[in-house]
């Protein structure tokens, strides 16, 4: 744990450099395109608009009893935006050390700044959209007090994304197959979470499988706040804390064991 805490302290000391690198990463992702960084916002917003028009306006589809809301499009928008934010941060973060391999071999920079840069770049893109989504849904519940829970929920989602991204970035440095495995896991992970369907529609005997997905408590939290105007249940916060604690523990072991060989692996 000491090596990992030392890297966190380095990350804080280099926060100005990380801010500069984060801004450059956001710009670099869309460099050369006509509308530039606006694509980062256009693509998710078009997806949200498609969900609303197709499921709520055109087909007027409805969910069954015990769902957080009866409208399918409205339900899909909340979970899918949180899921897109996680996939962007975790997926890009997994290959962040491989992408920075040449730079790390030439400069004595702490590796932690590269997954941090990637996850923060995703947070810069999706954070404002999730807050705008909150403002769009809050009037439905007359700006009920639980809406303030989106702030700690968003922060915990960013922390969990960073810890998992850094952990799997180290694993990818040691074994390149990790990038492909993470990509496949993110493709099927959406079906093992309450993003596309309420948890109550999943067979009760197998509902525990959903909690293997670290995004299940996050998505459940967003849905409870935005669709029901209520505080997320205690098990949502507990599951999030356990996921973060577990990821931090595994990451500290990975950082300590890879400390002397990581740059050579790249």
Tab-separated table of C-alpha atoms in Angstrom:
chain	number	residue	atom	x	y	z
A	1	UNK	CA	0.000	0.000	0.000
A	2	UNK	CA	2.945	2.329	0.688
A	3	UNK	CA	4.080	2.378	-2.962
A	4	UNK	CA	0.568	3.176	-4.166
A	5	UNK	CA	0.147	5.959	-1.591
A	6	UNK	CA	3.498	7.363	-2.695
A	7	UNK	CA	2.248	7.448	-6.306
A	8	UNK	CA	-0.943	9.192	-5.180
A	9	UNK	CA	1.171	11.823	-3.431
A	10	UNK	CA	3.180	12.271	-6.638
A	11	UNK	CA	-0.061	12.621	-8.585
A	12	UNK	CA	-1.161	15.426	-6.275
A	13	UNK	CA	2.186	17.215	-6.548
A	14	UNK	CA	1.978	16.999	-10.341
A	15	UNK	CA	-1.682	18.079	-10.494
A	16	UNK	CA	-0.890	21.069	-12.721
A	17	UNK	CA	0.887	18.812	-15.231
A	18	UNK	CA	-2.029	16.348	-15.101
A	19	UNK	CA	-4.452	19.207	-15.816
A	20	UNK	CA	-2.432	20.238	-18.876
A	21	UNK	CA	-2.181	16.640	-20.118
A	22	UNK	CA	-5.918	16.126	-19.573
A	23	UNK	CA	-6.770	19.200	-21.649
A	24	UNK	CA	-4.429	18.017	-24.419
A	25	UNK	CA	-5.955	14.517	-24.362
A	26	UNK	CA	-9.478	15.867	-24.811
A	27	UNK	CA	-8.344	17.987	-27.760
A	28	UNK	CA	-6.218	15.185	-29.265
A	29	UNK	CA	-9.115	12.713	-29.316
A	30	UNK	CA	-10.951	14.799	-31.909
A	31	UNK	CA	-8.069	16.615	-33.583
A	32	UNK	CA	-8.560	17.010	-37.324
A	33	UNK	CA	-12.367	16.753	-37.259
A	34	UNK	CA	-14.551	19.621	-38.436
A	35	UNK	CA	-16.305	20.311	-35.111
A	36	UNK	CA	-13.431	19.131	-32.888
A	37	UNK	CA	-14.155	18.402	-29.234
A	38	UNK	CA	-17.893	18.948	-29.769
A	39	UNK	CA	-18.028	15.366	-31.109
A	40	UNK	CA	-17.420	14.204	-27.527
A	41	UNK	CA	-20.797	15.665	-26.595
A	42	UNK	CA	-22.685	15.192	-29.866
A	43	UNK	CA	-22.401	11.408	-29.996
A	44	UNK	CA	-23.860	10.662	-26.507
A	45	UNK	CA	-26.534	13.336	-26.938
A	46	UNK	CA	-27.643	11.813	-30.263
A	47	UNK	CA	-27.857	8.387	-28.603
A	48	UNK	CA	-30.013	9.835	-25.811
A	49	UNK	CA	-32.250	11.589	-28.332
A	50	UNK	CA	-32.648	8.328	-30.283
A	51	UNK	CA	-33.717	6.437	-27.127
A	52	UNK	CA	-36.328	9.062	-26.301
A	53	UNK	CA	-37.758	9.380	-29.828
A	54	UNK	CA	-37.849	5.654	-30.611
A	55	UNK	CA	-39.031	4.167	-27.305
A	56	UNK	CA	-41.075	6.981	-25.714
A	57	UNK	CA	-42.435	8.978	-28.687
A	58	UNK	CA	-42.710	6.572	-31.630
A	59	UNK	CA	-43.492	3.233	-29.935
A	60	UNK	CA	-44.565	4.567	-26.497
A	61	UNK	CA	-43.162	1.408	-24.887
A	62	UNK	CA	-43.735	0.860	-21.166
A	63	UNK	CA	-41.993	-1.204	-18.490
A	64	UNK	CA	-43.837	-3.533	-16.131
A	65	UNK	CA	-44.685	-3.121	-12.461
A	66	UNK	CA	-41.978	-2.401	-9.862
A	67	UNK	CA	-39.781	-0.630	-12.460
A	68	UNK	CA	-38.318	2.752	-11.401
A	69	UNK	CA	-40.347	4.350	-14.212
A	70	UNK	CA	-42.855	3.059	-16.734
A	71	UNK	CA	-41.316	4.781	-19.797
A	72	UNK	CA	-38.654	2.691	-21.555
A	73	UNK	CA	-36.767	5.556	-23.237
A	74	UNK	CA	-36.613	7.606	-20.050
A	75	UNK	CA	-35.320	4.553	-18.192
A	76	UNK	CA	-32.660	3.727	-20.815
A	77	UNK	CA	-31.258	7.262	-20.934
A	78	UNK	CA	-30.285	7.359	-17.231
A	79	UNK	CA	-28.472	4.022	-17.142
A	80	UNK	CA	-26.888	4.230	-20.589
A	81	UNK	CA	-25.248	7.642	-20.038
A	82	UNK	CA	-23.640	6.455	-16.786
A	83	UNK	CA	-22.578	3.257	-18.574
A	84	UNK	CA	-21.080	5.192	-21.515
A	85	UNK	CA	-19.077	7.328	-19.091
A	86	UNK	CA	-17.667	4.220	-17.395
A	87	UNK	CA	-16.831	2.462	-20.681
A	88	UNK	CA	-15.036	5.549	-22.005
A	89	UNK	CA	-12.956	5.991	-18.846
A	90	UNK	CA	-12.237	2.312	-18.137
A	91	UNK	CA	-11.739	1.246	-21.760
A	92	UNK	CA	-9.367	4.087	-22.672
A	93	UNK	CA	-7.658	3.901	-19.275
A	94	UNK	CA	-6.787	0.226	-19.743
A	95	UNK	CA	-4.550	1.050	-22.728
A	96	UNK	CA	-3.254	4.355	-21.294
A	97	UNK	CA	0.120	2.964	-20.153
A	98	UNK	CA	0.682	1.147	-23.451
A	99	UNK	CA	-0.075	4.368	-25.347
A	100	UNK	CA	2.397	6.278	-23.165
A	101	UNK	CA	5.091	3.582	-23.318
A	102	UNK	CA	7.554	5.604	-25.425
A	103	UNK	CA	7.169	8.657	-23.215
A	104	UNK	CA	7.645	6.654	-20.007
A	105	UNK	CA	10.804	5.009	-21.375
A	106	UNK	CA	12.375	8.402	-22.127
A	107	UNK	CA	11.194	10.363	-19.073
A	108	UNK	CA	11.139	9.564	-15.360
A	109	UNK	CA	7.435	10.302	-14.955
A	110	UNK	CA	5.211	8.441	-12.480
A	111	UNK	CA	3.009	6.016	-14.481
A	112	UNK	CA	-0.059	6.945	-12.447
A	113	UNK	CA	-0.485	10.259	-14.276
A	114	UNK	CA	-1.421	8.536	-17.555
A	115	UNK	CA	-4.475	6.547	-16.411
A	116	UNK	CA	-5.401	9.574	-14.287
A	117	UNK	CA	-5.201	11.807	-17.376
A	118	UNK	CA	-7.386	9.445	-19.408
A	119	UNK	CA	-10.064	9.038	-16.725
A	120	UNK	CA	-10.147	12.787	-16.034
A	121	UNK	CA	-10.539	13.482	-19.772
A	122	UNK	CA	-13.592	11.207	-19.800
A	123	UNK	CA	-14.902	12.933	-16.670
A	124	UNK	CA	-14.542	16.330	-18.382
A	125	UNK	CA	-16.725	15.052	-21.225
A	126	UNK	CA	-19.382	13.030	-19.377
A	127	UNK	CA	-19.475	14.853	-16.024
A	128	UNK	CA	-21.265	17.932	-17.411
A	129	UNK	CA	-23.672	15.724	-19.384
A	130	UNK	CA	-24.617	13.737	-16.270
A	131	UNK	CA	-25.186	16.973	-14.357
A	132	UNK	CA	-27.310	18.349	-17.217
A	133	UNK	CA	-29.273	15.093	-17.182
A	134	UNK	CA	-29.864	15.657	-13.475
A	135	UNK	CA	-31.235	19.142	-14.158
A	136	UNK	CA	-33.502	17.696	-16.854
A	137	UNK	CA	-34.963	15.009	-14.548
A	138	UNK	CA	-35.043	16.941	-11.268
A	139	UNK	CA	-38.218	18.955	-12.066
A	140	UNK	CA	-40.155	15.671	-12.322
A	141	UNK	CA	-39.675	15.279	-8.572
A	142	UNK	CA	-39.819	19.041	-7.810
A	143	UNK	CA	-36.060	19.112	-7.139
A	144	UNK	CA	-36.405	16.683	-4.219
A	145	UNK	CA	-33.544	16.823	-1.711
A	146	UNK	CA	-32.030	13.444	-2.770
A	147	UNK	CA	-30.895	15.107	-6.002
A	148	UNK	CA	-27.780	16.268	-4.125
A	149	UNK	CA	-26.723	12.610	-3.908
A	150	UNK	CA	-25.626	12.805	-7.563
A	151	UNK	CA	-22.478	14.668	-6.453
A	152	UNK	CA	-20.995	11.914	-4.234
A	153	UNK	CA	-22.282	9.293	-6.660
A	154	UNK	CA	-20.478	10.958	-9.581
A	155	UNK	CA	-17.267	11.334	-7.552
A	156	UNK	CA	-17.357	7.686	-6.467
A	157	UNK	CA	-17.908	6.617	-10.083
A	158	UNK	CA	-14.816	8.590	-11.165
A	159	UNK	CA	-12.719	7.132	-8.321
A	160	UNK	CA	-13.804	3.570	-9.115
A	161	UNK	CA	-13.160	4.097	-12.854
A	162	UNK	CA	-9.660	5.392	-12.100
A	163	UNK	CA	-8.748	2.527	-9.762
A	164	UNK	CA	-9.967	-0.129	-12.198
A	165	UNK	CA	-8.385	1.634	-15.200
A	166	UNK	CA	-4.981	1.859	-13.489
A	167	UNK	CA	-5.173	-1.744	-12.266
A	168	UNK	CA	-6.001	-3.110	-15.714
A	169	UNK	CA	-3.485	-0.765	-17.391
A	170	UNK	CA	-0.736	-2.446	-15.359
A	171	UNK	CA	-2.151	-5.853	-16.268
A	172	UNK	CA	-2.218	-4.806	-19.946
A	173	UNK	CA	1.445	-3.816	-19.723
A	174	UNK	CA	2.263	-7.307	-18.471
A	175	UNK	CA	-0.146	-9.117	-20.813
A	176	UNK	CA	-1.473	-7.370	-23.953
A	177	UNK	CA	-4.510	-9.675	-24.102
A	178	UNK	CA	-5.950	-7.690	-21.190
A	179	UNK	CA	-7.042	-4.906	-23.567
A	180	UNK	CA	-9.046	-7.355	-25.677
A	181	UNK	CA	-10.544	-9.035	-22.606
A	182	UNK	CA	-11.653	-5.679	-21.158
A	183	UNK	CA	-13.200	-4.694	-24.499
A	184	UNK	CA	-15.196	-7.939	-24.589
A	185	UNK	CA	-16.200	-7.602	-20.917
A	186	UNK	CA	-17.550	-4.095	-21.560
A	187	UNK	CA	-19.612	-5.399	-24.492
A	188	UNK	CA	-21.368	-8.062	-22.420
A	189	UNK	CA	-21.273	-6.088	-19.162
A	190	UNK	CA	-24.233	-3.943	-20.199
A	191	UNK	CA	-26.403	-7.098	-20.170
A	192	UNK	CA	-25.202	-7.939	-16.639
A	193	UNK	CA	-26.382	-4.660	-15.180
A	194	UNK	CA	-29.733	-2.854	-14.798
A	195	UNK	CA	-28.926	-0.522	-17.729
A	196	UNK	CA	-31.279	-2.093	-20.298
A	197	UNK	CA	-33.874	-3.624	-17.970
A	198	UNK	CA	-34.924	-3.196	-14.323
A	199	UNK	CA	-33.341	-5.541	-11.829
A	200	UNK	CA	-36.825	-6.837	-10.986
A	201	UNK	CA	-37.112	-8.343	-14.497
A	202	UNK	CA	-33.986	-10.470	-13.911
A	203	UNK	CA	-34.662	-13.980	-12.507
A	204	UNK	CA	-34.614	-13.676	-8.723
A	205	UNK	CA	-32.421	-16.745	-8.300
A	206	UNK	CA	-29.715	-15.191	-10.531
A	207	UNK	CA	-30.071	-11.551	-9.477
A	208	UNK	CA	-26.868	-11.772	-7.430
A	209	UNK	CA	-24.929	-12.089	-10.719
A	210	UNK	CA	-25.684	-8.439	-11.477
A	211	UNK	CA	-23.737	-7.341	-8.392
A	212	UNK	CA	-20.572	-8.857	-9.877
A	213	UNK	CA	-20.676	-5.907	-12.251
A	214	UNK	CA	-19.104	-2.847	-10.540
A	215	UNK	CA	-21.517	-0.568	-12.414
A	216	UNK	CA	-24.651	-2.180	-10.955
A	217	UNK	CA	-24.619	-0.052	-7.761
A	218	UNK	CA	-23.725	3.074	-9.765
A	219	UNK	CA	-26.522	2.624	-12.302
A	220	UNK	CA	-29.005	1.704	-9.550
A	221	UNK	CA	-28.033	4.865	-7.693
A	222	UNK	CA	-28.537	7.115	-10.728
A	223	UNK	CA	-31.906	5.491	-11.482
A	224	UNK	CA	-33.143	5.847	-7.901
A	225	UNK	CA	-32.195	9.528	-7.728
A	226	UNK	CA	-33.308	10.670	-11.170
A	227	UNK	CA	-36.311	8.409	-11.813
A	228	UNK	CA	-37.770	8.191	-8.298
A	229	UNK	CA	-36.383	11.276	-6.585
A	230	UNK	CA	-35.275	9.098	-3.666
A	231	UNK	CA	-32.046	8.389	-1.802
A	232	UNK	CA	-30.145	5.349	-3.121
A	233	UNK	CA	-30.525	2.332	-0.834
A	234	UNK	CA	-27.816	1.578	1.707
A	235	UNK	CA	-26.720	-1.511	-0.238
A	236	UNK	CA	-25.875	0.715	-3.229
A	237	UNK	CA	-23.412	2.775	-1.173
A	238	UNK	CA	-22.063	-0.336	0.574
A	239	UNK	CA	-21.455	-2.125	-2.739
A	240	UNK	CA	-19.697	0.936	-4.148
A	241	UNK	CA	-17.434	1.242	-1.108
A	242	UNK	CA	-16.603	-2.463	-1.264
A	243	UNK	CA	-15.783	-2.247	-4.978
A	244	UNK	CA	-13.546	0.781	-4.415
A	245	UNK	CA	-11.819	-0.782	-1.408
A	246	UNK	CA	-11.262	-4.046	-3.290
A	247	UNK	CA	-9.926	-2.265	-6.383
A	248	UNK	CA	-7.603	-0.105	-4.236
A	249	UNK	CA	-6.248	-3.177	-2.464
A	250	UNK	CA	-5.588	-5.087	-5.696
A	251	UNK	CA	-4.092	-1.979	-7.289
A	252	UNK	CA	-1.713	-1.415	-4.392
A	253	UNK	CA	-0.462	-5.002	-4.808
A	254	UNK	CA	-0.124	-4.567	-8.589
A	255	UNK	CA	1.760	-1.266	-8.199
A	256	UNK	CA	4.169	-2.758	-5.673
A	257	UNK	CA	4.867	-5.912	-7.686
A	258	UNK	CA	5.245	-4.089	-11.031
A	259	UNK	CA	7.222	-1.112	-9.738
A	260	UNK	CA	10.646	-2.246	-10.988
A	261	UNK	CA	9.550	-3.865	-14.281
A	262	UNK	CA	6.641	-1.751	-15.523
A	263	UNK	CA	8.616	0.486	-17.893
A	264	UNK	CA	10.452	-2.536	-19.322
A	265	UNK	CA	7.106	-4.220	-20.043
A	266	UNK	CA	6.066	-1.210	-22.118
